[in-house]
Coordinates of C-alpha atoms (C1' of nucleotides) in Angstrom, one line a residue:
Chain A
X1108 CA 0.4 -0.2 -0.2
X1109 CA 3.2 2.3 0.9
X1110 CA 3.8 1.6 -2.8
X1111 CA 0.4 1.9 -4.3
X1112 CA 0.4 5.3 -2.3
X1113 CA 3.6 6.8 -4.1
X1114 CA 2.4 5.5 -7.2
X1115 CA -1.0 7.3 -7.0
X1116 CA 1.0 10.8 -6.6
X1117 CA 3.1 10.3 -9.0
X1118 CA 0.1 9.5 -11.6
X1119 CA -1.7 12.3 -9.8
X1120 CA 1.0 15.0 -10.7
X1121 CA 0.9 14.6 -13.8
X1122 CA -2.6 14.1 -14.2
X1123 CA -3.0 17.4 -12.6
X1124 CA -0.8 19.4 -14.5
X1125 CA -3.2 18.5 -17.7
X1126 CA -6.1 18.4 -15.3
X1127 CA -6.5 22.6 -15.7
X1128 CA -7.8 23.8 -19.2
X1129 CA -4.7 26.2 -19.5
X1130 CA -2.2 24.0 -18.8
X1131 CA -4.3 21.3 -21.0
X1132 CA -4.7 24.1 -23.8
X1133 CA -0.9 24.6 -23.5
X1134 CA 0.1 21.0 -24.8
X1135 CA -3.0 20.7 -27.2
X1136 CA -1.1 23.2 -29.2
X1137 CA 2.6 21.7 -28.2
X1138 CA 0.9 18.7 -30.2
X1139 CA 2.3 20.0 -33.6
X1140 CA 5.6 19.5 -32.3
X1141 CA 7.1 23.0 -33.0
X1142 CA 8.1 24.9 -30.5
X1143 CA 5.6 28.4 -29.0
X1144 CA 6.9 31.2 -27.1
X1145 CA 5.2 31.8 -23.6
X1146 CA 2.8 34.8 -24.9
X1147 CA 1.1 33.0 -28.2
X1148 CA 0.2 30.2 -25.5
X1149 CA -1.2 32.6 -23.2
X1150 CA -2.9 34.4 -26.0
X1151 CA -4.0 31.3 -27.3
X1152 CA -5.7 30.3 -24.0
X1153 CA -7.0 34.1 -23.1
X1154 CA -4.7 33.9 -20.2
X1155 CA -3.2 37.0 -19.1
X1156 CA 1.3 36.2 -19.9
X1157 CA 1.6 36.6 -16.0
X1158 CA -0.6 33.3 -15.6
X1159 CA 0.7 31.6 -18.5
X1160 CA 4.4 31.8 -16.8
X1161 CA 3.3 30.1 -14.0
X1162 CA 1.7 27.4 -15.4
X1163 CA 5.0 27.2 -17.9
X1164 CA 6.8 26.7 -14.7
X1165 CA 4.7 23.8 -13.4
X1166 CA 4.9 22.0 -16.9
X1167 CA 8.5 22.2 -16.8
X1168 CA 9.3 21.8 -13.4
X1169 CA 6.9 18.1 -14.0
X1170 CA 9.0 17.1 -16.8
X1171 CA 6.0 17.2 -19.5
X1172 CA 7.6 20.5 -21.1
X1173 CA 11.4 21.2 -22.1
X1174 CA 11.9 24.8 -22.9
X1175 CA 14.5 26.8 -24.4
X1176 CA 15.6 30.5 -23.8
X1177 CA 16.2 33.0 -27.0
X1178 CA 16.9 36.7 -26.2
X1179 CA 13.8 37.6 -24.3
X1180 CA 11.6 34.8 -25.6
X1181 CA 11.5 31.5 -23.6
X1182 CA 10.5 28.6 -26.6
X1183 CA 8.9 25.1 -24.8
X1184 CA 7.8 22.5 -26.7
X1185 CA 6.9 18.4 -25.8
X1186 CA 9.7 17.1 -24.2
X1187 CA 9.6 13.8 -26.0
X1188 CA 7.4 11.2 -27.3
X1189 CA 6.7 9.9 -24.3
X1190 CA 4.9 13.5 -22.9
X1191 CA 3.2 13.5 -26.3
X1192 CA 1.7 10.5 -26.2
X1193 CA 0.5 11.1 -22.8
X1194 CA -1.4 14.1 -24.1
X1195 CA -2.6 12.5 -27.3
X1196 CA -4.2 9.5 -25.2
X1197 CA -6.1 12.5 -22.9
X1198 CA -7.3 14.2 -26.0
X1199 CA -8.2 11.1 -27.9
X1200 CA -10.5 10.2 -24.8
X1201 CA -12.3 12.7 -25.0
X1202 CA -13.4 12.8 -28.3
X1203 CA -15.2 9.1 -28.7
X1204 CA -17.5 10.1 -31.1
X1205 CA -17.3 13.7 -33.0
X1206 CA -19.3 13.9 -36.0
X1207 CA -17.4 13.7 -39.1
X1208 CA -16.6 16.5 -41.5
X1209 CA -18.1 19.2 -39.3
X1210 CA -16.6 21.4 -36.7
X1211 CA -13.3 20.5 -36.0
X1212 CA -12.6 19.7 -39.6
X1213 CA -14.7 23.4 -40.7
X1214 CA -12.9 25.3 -38.3
X1215 CA -9.3 23.5 -38.6
X1216 CA -9.1 25.0 -42.2
X1217 CA -8.4 23.1 -45.0
X1218 CA -5.4 23.9 -45.2
X1219 CA -5.3 21.8 -41.3
X1220 CA -7.4 18.5 -42.8
X1221 CA -5.5 18.2 -45.7
X1222 CA -1.6 18.0 -44.0
X1223 CA -0.5 19.1 -40.7
X1224 CA 2.1 17.7 -37.8
X1225 CA 0.8 15.7 -34.9
X1226 CA 4.2 15.9 -32.2
X1227 CA 6.4 15.1 -34.7
X1228 CA 4.7 12.6 -37.3
X1229 CA 2.5 14.1 -40.2
X1230 CA -1.6 14.1 -39.5
X1231 CA -4.4 15.3 -41.8
X1232 CA -5.2 13.6 -44.6
X1233 CA -1.6 13.3 -45.6
X1234 CA -1.3 11.3 -42.7
X1235 CA -3.6 8.8 -43.3
X1236 CA -3.0 8.8 -46.6
X1237 CA 0.8 8.0 -46.3
X1238 CA -0.7 5.1 -43.8
X1239 CA -2.6 3.5 -46.3
X1240 CA -0.1 4.0 -48.8
X1241 CA 2.7 1.7 -46.7
X1242 CA -0.4 -0.6 -46.0
X1243 CA -1.0 -0.8 -49.5
X1244 CA 2.4 -1.2 -50.9
X1245 CA 3.2 -4.1 -48.3
X1246 CA 5.1 -2.2 -46.4
X1247 CA 3.4 -2.6 -42.9
X1248 CA 1.6 -4.8 -41.9
X1249 CA -2.1 -3.7 -39.7
X1250 CA -4.4 -6.0 -41.1
X1251 CA -5.1 -6.5 -37.0
X1252 CA -2.8 -4.3 -35.5
X1253 CA 0.5 -2.8 -37.2
X1254 CA 3.6 -3.7 -37.5
X1255 CA 6.3 -2.5 -39.4
X1256 CA 7.8 -5.7 -42.3
X1257 CA 10.8 -6.4 -44.0
X1258 CA 10.5 -4.7 -47.0
X1259 CA 9.3 -1.8 -45.0
X1260 CA 12.5 -2.0 -43.4
X1261 CA 14.7 -2.1 -46.4
X1262 CA 12.4 0.9 -48.2
X1263 CA 13.0 2.7 -44.9
X1264 CA 16.7 2.1 -45.4
X1265 CA 15.9 2.8 -49.5
X1266 CA 15.4 6.9 -48.0
X1267 CA 18.2 6.4 -45.7
X1268 CA 16.6 6.3 -42.6
X1269 CA 18.8 4.5 -39.5
X1270 CA 16.0 1.7 -39.1
X1271 CA 18.5 -0.1 -36.1
X1272 CA 18.1 2.9 -35.0
X1273 CA 14.9 3.6 -34.7
X1274 CA 14.8 -0.2 -33.9
X1275 CA 17.6 0.5 -30.5
X1276 CA 15.2 4.0 -29.1
X1277 CA 13.2 3.5 -26.5
X1278 CA 10.0 3.9 -28.2
X1279 CA 7.4 2.2 -29.9
X1280 CA 8.9 1.8 -33.8
X1281 CA 5.7 1.9 -35.2
X1282 CA 2.5 3.0 -33.6
X1283 CA -1.3 4.6 -34.8
X1284 CA -2.1 7.6 -33.7
X1285 CA -6.1 8.4 -33.9
X1286 CA -6.6 11.9 -36.4
X1287 CA -8.7 14.7 -35.0
X1288 CA -9.8 15.6 -37.9
X1289 CA -9.7 12.0 -40.7
X1290 CA -11.6 10.0 -37.2
X1291 CA -8.9 7.8 -38.5
X1292 CA -5.7 6.7 -37.3
X1293 CA -1.9 8.1 -38.8
X1294 CA 1.4 6.8 -38.1
X1295 CA 3.5 7.3 -35.5
X1296 CA 6.2 6.0 -33.3
X1297 CA 10.1 6.1 -35.0
X1298 CA 9.0 5.3 -38.1
X1299 CA 6.5 7.6 -38.4
X1300 CA 9.0 10.3 -36.8
X1301 CA 11.3 9.3 -39.5
X1302 CA 9.4 9.7 -42.4
X1303 CA 8.1 13.4 -41.1
X1304 CA 11.8 14.2 -41.2
X1305 CA 13.2 12.6 -44.3
X1306 CA 9.9 15.0 -46.4
X1307 CA 10.7 18.1 -44.4
X1308 CA 14.9 17.2 -45.4
X1309 CA 13.7 16.3 -49.0
X1310 CA 11.6 20.1 -49.0
X1311 CA 8.7 17.3 -49.2
X1312 CA 6.8 19.2 -47.5
X1313 CA 7.0 22.6 -46.1
X1314 CA 5.7 24.6 -42.6
X1315 CA 2.9 26.3 -43.9
X1316 CA 1.1 29.0 -41.3
X1317 CA 0.6 27.4 -37.7
X1318 CA 1.0 24.1 -37.8
X1319 CA -0.4 23.2 -41.5
X1320 CA 2.2 22.3 -44.1
X1321 CA 1.6 22.2 -47.3
X1322 CA 3.1 19.7 -50.1
X1323 CA 5.6 21.2 -52.5
X1324 CA 5.8 20.2 -56.6
X1325 CA 9.0 18.1 -55.2
X1326 CA 6.5 16.1 -52.4
X1327 CA 4.0 15.4 -55.1
X1328 CA 6.2 13.2 -57.7
X1329 CA 8.2 12.3 -54.4
X1330 CA 4.7 11.1 -53.1
X1331 CA 3.5 9.6 -55.9
X1332 CA 7.2 8.0 -57.2
X1333 CA 7.7 6.2 -53.7
X1334 CA 4.0 5.4 -52.5
X1335 CA 1.9 5.8 -55.7
X1336 CA 0.2 8.3 -53.1
X1337 CA -1.5 11.1 -55.4
X1338 CA -1.6 14.3 -53.7
X1339 CA -5.2 16.6 -54.1
Chain B
X502 CA -10.0 28.9 -30.8
X503 CA -13.7 28.3 -29.4
X504 CA -13.0 24.8 -30.5
X505 CA -9.4 24.4 -29.1
X506 CA -10.5 26.1 -25.5
X507 CA -13.7 23.3 -25.5
X508 CA -11.7 20.9 -26.5
X509 CA -9.2 21.8 -23.8
X510 CA -11.5 22.0 -20.8
X511 CA -12.4 18.2 -22.0
X512 CA -9.2 17.5 -21.7
X513 CA -8.9 18.9 -18.6
X514 CA -12.2 17.7 -17.0
X515 CA -10.7 14.0 -17.8
X516 CA -7.0 14.4 -15.9
X517 CA -8.3 16.3 -13.4
X518 CA -10.0 12.9 -12.4
X519 CA -6.8 11.4 -11.7
X520 CA -5.1 14.5 -11.1
X521 CA -5.9 14.0 -7.1
X522 CA -3.8 11.2 -5.3
X523 CA -7.1 9.5 -4.2
X524 CA -8.6 9.5 -7.1
X525 CA -5.3 8.0 -8.7
X526 CA -5.2 5.3 -6.1
X527 CA -8.5 4.3 -7.2
X528 CA -8.0 3.3 -10.7
X529 CA -4.7 1.5 -9.9
X530 CA -6.4 -0.3 -7.8
X531 CA -9.1 -0.7 -10.6
X532 CA -6.5 -1.8 -13.1
X533 CA -6.8 -5.5 -12.4
X534 CA -10.3 -5.1 -14.0
X535 CA -12.3 -6.5 -11.0
X536 CA -14.9 -4.4 -9.5
X537 CA -14.1 -3.3 -6.2
X538 CA -16.3 -1.5 -3.0
X539 CA -16.7 1.5 -2.1
X540 CA -15.3 0.4 1.2
X541 CA -12.1 -1.5 0.1
X542 CA -11.1 1.4 -2.2
X543 CA -11.3 4.0 1.1
X544 CA -9.0 2.1 3.1
X545 CA -6.3 1.0 0.4
X546 CA -6.5 5.1 -0.3
X547 CA -6.4 5.7 3.6
X548 CA -9.5 8.0 3.8
X549 CA -13.1 8.0 5.4
X550 CA -16.2 6.5 3.5
X551 CA -17.4 10.0 3.1
X552 CA -14.4 11.1 0.8
X553 CA -14.4 7.7 -1.3
X554 CA -17.5 8.0 -1.9
X555 CA -17.5 11.9 -3.2
X556 CA -15.1 11.0 -5.2
X557 CA -16.5 8.2 -6.6
X558 CA -19.7 10.1 -7.6
X559 CA -16.9 12.3 -9.5
X560 CA -15.4 9.6 -11.7
X561 CA -18.7 7.6 -12.4
X562 CA -20.3 10.7 -13.6
X563 CA -17.3 11.6 -15.6
X564 CA -16.9 8.3 -17.7
X565 CA -14.1 6.8 -15.7
X566 CA -15.7 4.7 -13.5
X567 CA -18.6 2.3 -14.0
X568 CA -21.3 1.4 -10.9
X569 CA -23.3 -1.3 -10.5
X570 CA -25.1 -1.8 -6.7
X571 CA -26.0 -4.7 -4.6
X572 CA -27.7 -4.5 -1.6
X573 CA -25.6 -2.2 0.6
X574 CA -22.9 -2.2 -1.6
X575 CA -21.8 0.2 -4.8
X576 CA -19.1 -2.1 -6.6
X577 CA -18.0 0.0 -9.3
X578 CA -14.9 -0.7 -12.0
X579 CA -13.3 0.8 -14.6
X580 CA -15.7 1.8 -17.5
X581 CA -14.5 0.2 -20.5
X582 CA -10.8 -0.6 -22.0
X583 CA -10.4 3.2 -23.1
X584 CA -10.7 4.5 -19.5
X585 CA -8.1 1.3 -18.4
X586 CA -6.5 2.8 -21.4
X587 CA -5.7 6.7 -20.4
X588 CA -5.4 5.1 -16.6
X589 CA -2.6 3.0 -18.3
X590 CA -0.9 5.5 -20.2
X591 CA -0.4 7.7 -17.4
X592 CA 0.8 5.5 -15.1
X593 CA 3.7 4.0 -17.5
X594 CA 4.6 7.3 -17.8
X595 CA 5.7 7.9 -14.6
X596 CA 7.1 5.0 -13.6
X597 CA 10.7 5.8 -16.7
X598 CA 13.1 3.3 -14.8
X599 CA 12.4 1.4 -11.9
X600 CA 14.5 -0.7 -11.2
X601 CA 14.2 -3.8 -12.4
X602 CA 13.3 -6.7 -9.4
X603 CA 13.6 -4.7 -6.6
X604 CA 10.6 -2.8 -4.0
X605 CA 8.6 -3.6 -6.8
X606 CA 8.2 -7.1 -8.0
X607 CA 9.4 -7.8 -3.7
X608 CA 6.3 -6.0 -2.1
X609 CA 3.7 -7.6 -5.1
X610 CA 5.0 -10.6 -3.8
X611 CA 5.7 -13.9 -5.7
X612 CA 2.1 -14.3 -6.7
X613 CA 1.3 -11.4 -8.3
X614 CA 5.0 -11.0 -9.8
X615 CA 3.9 -14.6 -11.4
X616 CA 0.5 -13.6 -12.7
X617 CA -2.5 -11.4 -12.2
X618 CA -4.4 -9.4 -14.6
X619 CA -4.1 -6.1 -16.5
X620 CA -7.4 -4.5 -16.3
X621 CA -8.9 -7.4 -18.8
X622 CA -5.7 -9.1 -20.2
X623 CA -2.6 -11.0 -18.4
X624 CA 0.1 -9.5 -17.1
X625 CA 2.9 -10.6 -15.4
X626 CA 5.8 -13.8 -16.1
X627 CA 2.5 -15.2 -18.2
X628 CA 1.7 -12.2 -19.6
X629 CA 4.7 -11.6 -20.9
X630 CA 5.3 -15.8 -21.9
X631 CA 2.4 -15.8 -23.4
X632 CA 3.4 -13.1 -25.8
X633 CA 6.5 -13.6 -26.1
X634 CA 5.2 -17.4 -26.9
X635 CA 2.8 -16.3 -29.4
X636 CA 5.9 -14.2 -31.5
X637 CA 7.7 -17.3 -31.5
X638 CA 4.9 -19.2 -33.9
X639 CA 4.2 -16.9 -35.2
X640 CA 0.6 -16.2 -34.3
X641 CA 1.7 -12.8 -33.7
X642 CA 4.3 -9.9 -35.5
X643 CA 6.4 -8.3 -33.0
X644 CA 9.9 -7.5 -34.7
X645 CA 8.9 -3.6 -35.4
X646 CA 5.0 -3.0 -33.9
X647 CA 2.1 -5.7 -33.1
X648 CA 0.3 -7.7 -34.7
X649 CA -1.9 -10.4 -35.6
X650 CA -0.8 -12.5 -38.2
X651 CA -2.4 -15.2 -40.5
X652 CA -1.7 -17.5 -38.9
X653 CA -3.1 -15.8 -35.0
X654 CA -6.2 -15.7 -36.1
X655 CA -6.6 -19.4 -37.6
X656 CA -5.3 -20.3 -33.9
X657 CA -7.8 -18.2 -32.0
X658 CA -10.3 -19.1 -33.7
X659 CA -9.4 -22.7 -32.4
X660 CA -9.6 -21.7 -29.8
X661 CA -13.6 -20.6 -29.8
X662 CA -12.7 -16.9 -29.8
X663 CA -14.7 -14.8 -32.6
X664 CA -12.2 -12.9 -34.2
X665 CA -13.9 -11.7 -37.0
X666 CA -16.4 -10.3 -33.7
X667 CA -12.8 -8.8 -32.6
X668 CA -11.9 -7.3 -35.7
X669 CA -15.0 -5.2 -35.0
X670 CA -15.2 -4.0 -32.1
X671 CA -14.3 -0.1 -31.8
X672 CA -10.8 -1.8 -29.9
X673 CA -7.6 -1.9 -30.7
X674 CA -6.9 -5.7 -32.0
X675 CA -3.6 -6.3 -30.7
X676 CA -1.7 -4.0 -28.3
X677 CA 1.5 -3.9 -26.6
X678 CA 1.4 -3.2 -22.3
X679 CA 3.9 -2.2 -20.8
X680 CA 4.2 -4.7 -17.3
X681 CA 4.9 -2.9 -14.1
X682 CA 7.2 -6.5 -12.2
X683 CA 8.7 -7.6 -15.8
X684 CA 9.5 -4.0 -17.3
X685 CA 8.1 -5.8 -20.9
X686 CA 5.4 -5.7 -22.6
X687 CA 2.2 -8.0 -22.8
X688 CA -0.4 -8.6 -24.3
X689 CA -4.0 -6.0 -24.3
X690 CA -6.2 -5.3 -27.0
X691 CA -9.5 -7.1 -27.6
X692 CA -7.1 -10.7 -28.5
X693 CA -5.6 -9.7 -25.6
X694 CA -8.8 -9.8 -24.0
X695 CA -10.2 -13.0 -25.9
X696 CA -6.7 -14.7 -24.5
X697 CA -7.7 -14.2 -21.0
X698 CA -11.0 -15.1 -20.9
X699 CA -10.7 -18.3 -23.0
X700 CA -8.2 -19.1 -20.9
X701 CA -10.3 -18.9 -17.3
X702 CA -12.9 -20.7 -19.3
X703 CA -11.5 -23.5 -19.8
X704 CA -9.7 -23.1 -16.0
X705 CA -6.7 -22.9 -16.8
X706 CA -6.0 -19.6 -14.8
X707 CA -7.7 -18.5 -11.8
X708 CA -8.5 -16.1 -9.5
X709 CA -6.0 -16.1 -6.5
X710 CA -6.0 -13.7 -3.3
X711 CA -6.0 -9.5 -5.0
X712 CA -5.6 -9.4 -7.9
X713 CA -2.9 -12.5 -8.6
X714 CA -3.9 -15.3 -10.5
X715 CA -2.2 -18.7 -10.6
X716 CA -2.4 -21.4 -13.0
X717 CA -3.3 -24.8 -12.2
X718 CA -2.3 -28.1 -13.5
X719 CA -4.9 -28.1 -16.7
X720 CA -3.4 -24.9 -17.4
X721 CA -0.6 -26.1 -17.3
X722 CA -1.4 -28.9 -20.1
X723 CA -2.9 -26.7 -22.4
X724 CA -0.6 -24.2 -22.2
X725 CA 2.5 -26.2 -23.0
X726 CA 0.6 -27.8 -25.8
X727 CA -0.9 -25.0 -27.0
X728 CA 1.7 -22.5 -26.8
X729 CA 5.1 -24.7 -25.7
X730 CA 5.0 -23.4 -23.1
X731 CA 6.6 -24.2 -19.4
X732 CA 5.4 -22.7 -16.1
X733 CA 7.6 -22.7 -13.5
Chain C
dC1302 C1' -38.0 -5.9 15.6
dG1303 C1' -32.6 -4.9 17.2
dC1304 C1' -29.0 -4.4 15.4
dA1305 C1' -25.0 -3.9 12.5
dC1306 C1' -22.8 -2.5 8.3
dA1307 C1' -22.1 -0.5 3.9
dG1308 C1' -23.1 3.7 1.9
dT1309 C1' -25.1 9.2 1.3
dT1310 C1' -25.5 13.5 2.6
dC1311 C1' -24.5 17.8 5.1
dG1312 C1' -22.4 22.0 7.1
dG1313 C1' -17.7 23.3 7.7
dC1314 C1' -12.7 24.2 8.0
dG1315 C1' -8.3 24.7 5.9
dG1316 C1' -5.9 24.8 1.9
dC1317 C1' -4.0 24.6 -2.5
dG1318 C1' -4.0 27.3 -7.0
dG1319 C1' -5.4 30.3 -10.3
dC1320 C1' -6.0 34.5 -12.0
dC1321 C1' -5.1 39.8 -12.6
dG1322 C1' -2.4 43.8 -11.9
dA1323 C1' 1.2 46.6 -11.3
dA1324 C1' 6.4 46.7 -10.6
dG1325 C1' 10.9 45.2 -11.6
dT1326 C1' 14.4 42.6 -15.0
dG1327 C1' 16.5 41.6 -19.3
dT1328 C1' 16.9 41.7 -24.0
dC1329 C1' 17.1 43.7 -29.0
dA1330 C1' 16.3 47.7 -32.2
dC1331 C1' 17.2 51.7 -33.2
Chain D
dG829 C1' 20.7 56.0 -23.8
dT830 C1' 16.0 55.5 -24.5
dG831 C1' 11.8 53.3 -25.3
dA832 C1' 9.6 48.5 -26.5
dC833 C1' 8.9 44.3 -26.6
dA834 C1' 8.9 39.0 -23.3
dC835 C1' 8.6 37.2 -19.7
dT836 C1' 9.2 37.8 -14.7
dT837 C1' 8.0 37.9 -9.8
dC838 C1' 5.2 39.9 -6.2
dG839 C1' 1.0 40.8 -3.3
dG840 C1' -3.5 39.6 -3.1
dC841 C1' -7.9 38.4 -3.7
dC842 C1' -11.6 34.5 -4.5
dG843 C1' -13.4 30.1 -5.7
dC844 C1' -12.6 25.3 -5.7
dC845 C1' -11.6 21.0 -3.7
dG846 C1' -9.8 17.4 -0.3
dC847 C1' -11.4 16.2 4.3
dC848 C1' -13.8 15.0 8.2
dG849 C1' -17.2 14.0 11.9
dA850 C1' -22.2 13.6 12.6
dA851 C1' -26.7 12.4 11.4
dC852 C1' -29.0 9.7 7.9
dT853 C1' -31.1 5.7 4.7
dG854 C1' -31.3 1.3 3.3
dT855 C1' -30.3 -3.5 3.5
dG856 C1' -29.1 -7.8 5.4
dC857 C1' -29.1 -10.8 9.4
dG858 C1' -31.0 -13.0 13.9

DNA sequence: CGCACAGTTCGGCGGCGGCCGAAGTGTCAC
DNA sequence: GTGACACTTCGGCCGCCGCCGAACTGTGCG
């Protein structure tokens, strides 16, 4: 019981970080994987800079966020894949049955719904499209669950991805992540992150305003060639 | 921003349920998948019945717990796989590197470490062993990620499991769940639950005191035959 | 019926925590 | 240097929430 009590306190400590609407709003915004400034987050959540500052202290101290100070700016981002995962799970647990193509999608705007980042991987129609394409080419097996296939590993290596490095990392190699706008899963985990990184590196995708991303002409060609994926 | 604010409030509502040490203790206890009475939980967490009653109200109202009244008892259990998953993720996020074979394992006692339930599936050495065996027999593919194979589906069907039913359910077919005592993953998701159910049904395993389970002689034989799994 | 027991309701206490405005610190631009 | 700006610190206000004991409801048992 002593050990149970200790564990409960630890769980409560993390949960209570996300148990405040303002802090939850911060973390949801940070789910896009970018670093935000304290002021941006304050404006987003509708609180004063003073209030935001305090919240950020707690989130950083609690290990959920990492910060970087640059000049007069305080940049803050999710501390890592684990932290992102916690936020993700909590967020998706609260939207069990939002009607498709409504509200979220409309408000999100065409750009966000088309392609965006979700922490360190791809989301939106692009994200689910990539996963579908990987499945179709048998690079992942997702009839029941999700796993990378041998041919998938070969293909990733051909793109220059360090597959063994991903396997050694303390992180699931592949994982499903529920897409807000599409209501279907996209690819997360080490491979999801690596894929997004490769796409950025090759300039197949670029950050647009906010968390949206756009597919470049090179991206259209590349995605068509590598994955048979046609981007509207 | 309006929609973002709404979402943040929802996330915060769920998180704050687990953001209290007493409620967190309740939910961790309930992770064993059984129904507990209000009094048991109160004693476990070291609070008065009055306090526990209030907490249970909130947890039920928040959708994390389901309750069943029987006579003068209030039985309460995790509302479903989603709720269990949230608790699981939060719990495993707080124990990043507990030294193996220490504390938790010792305190847990030989029984718990050997075999127990984790929500609706198997955990402990038995749980981890089953997953290893499934992997070895190629019933699941878990080189990178986790997915059920075609031969795995056939095998499950031969045990009388309704595989198509599992596939249709709103729940991951297979999922990994980090084992507290073993520090390795065991099998969760629809298949993990079905497997545990089959084992109970065939009387291969039985509930012992608390959340621990014991393997019967029939279980030893069956596990050896079906999975080549030798139980110490 | 009377007692024991599980759980609930109520009232009240105490503290934590979120919020702000105002003042202060440090950075950048000119 | 001067002013704009990003953020922090401080003080104080307010409300919520966790806790309990005591009284109450309802069930089970003899």
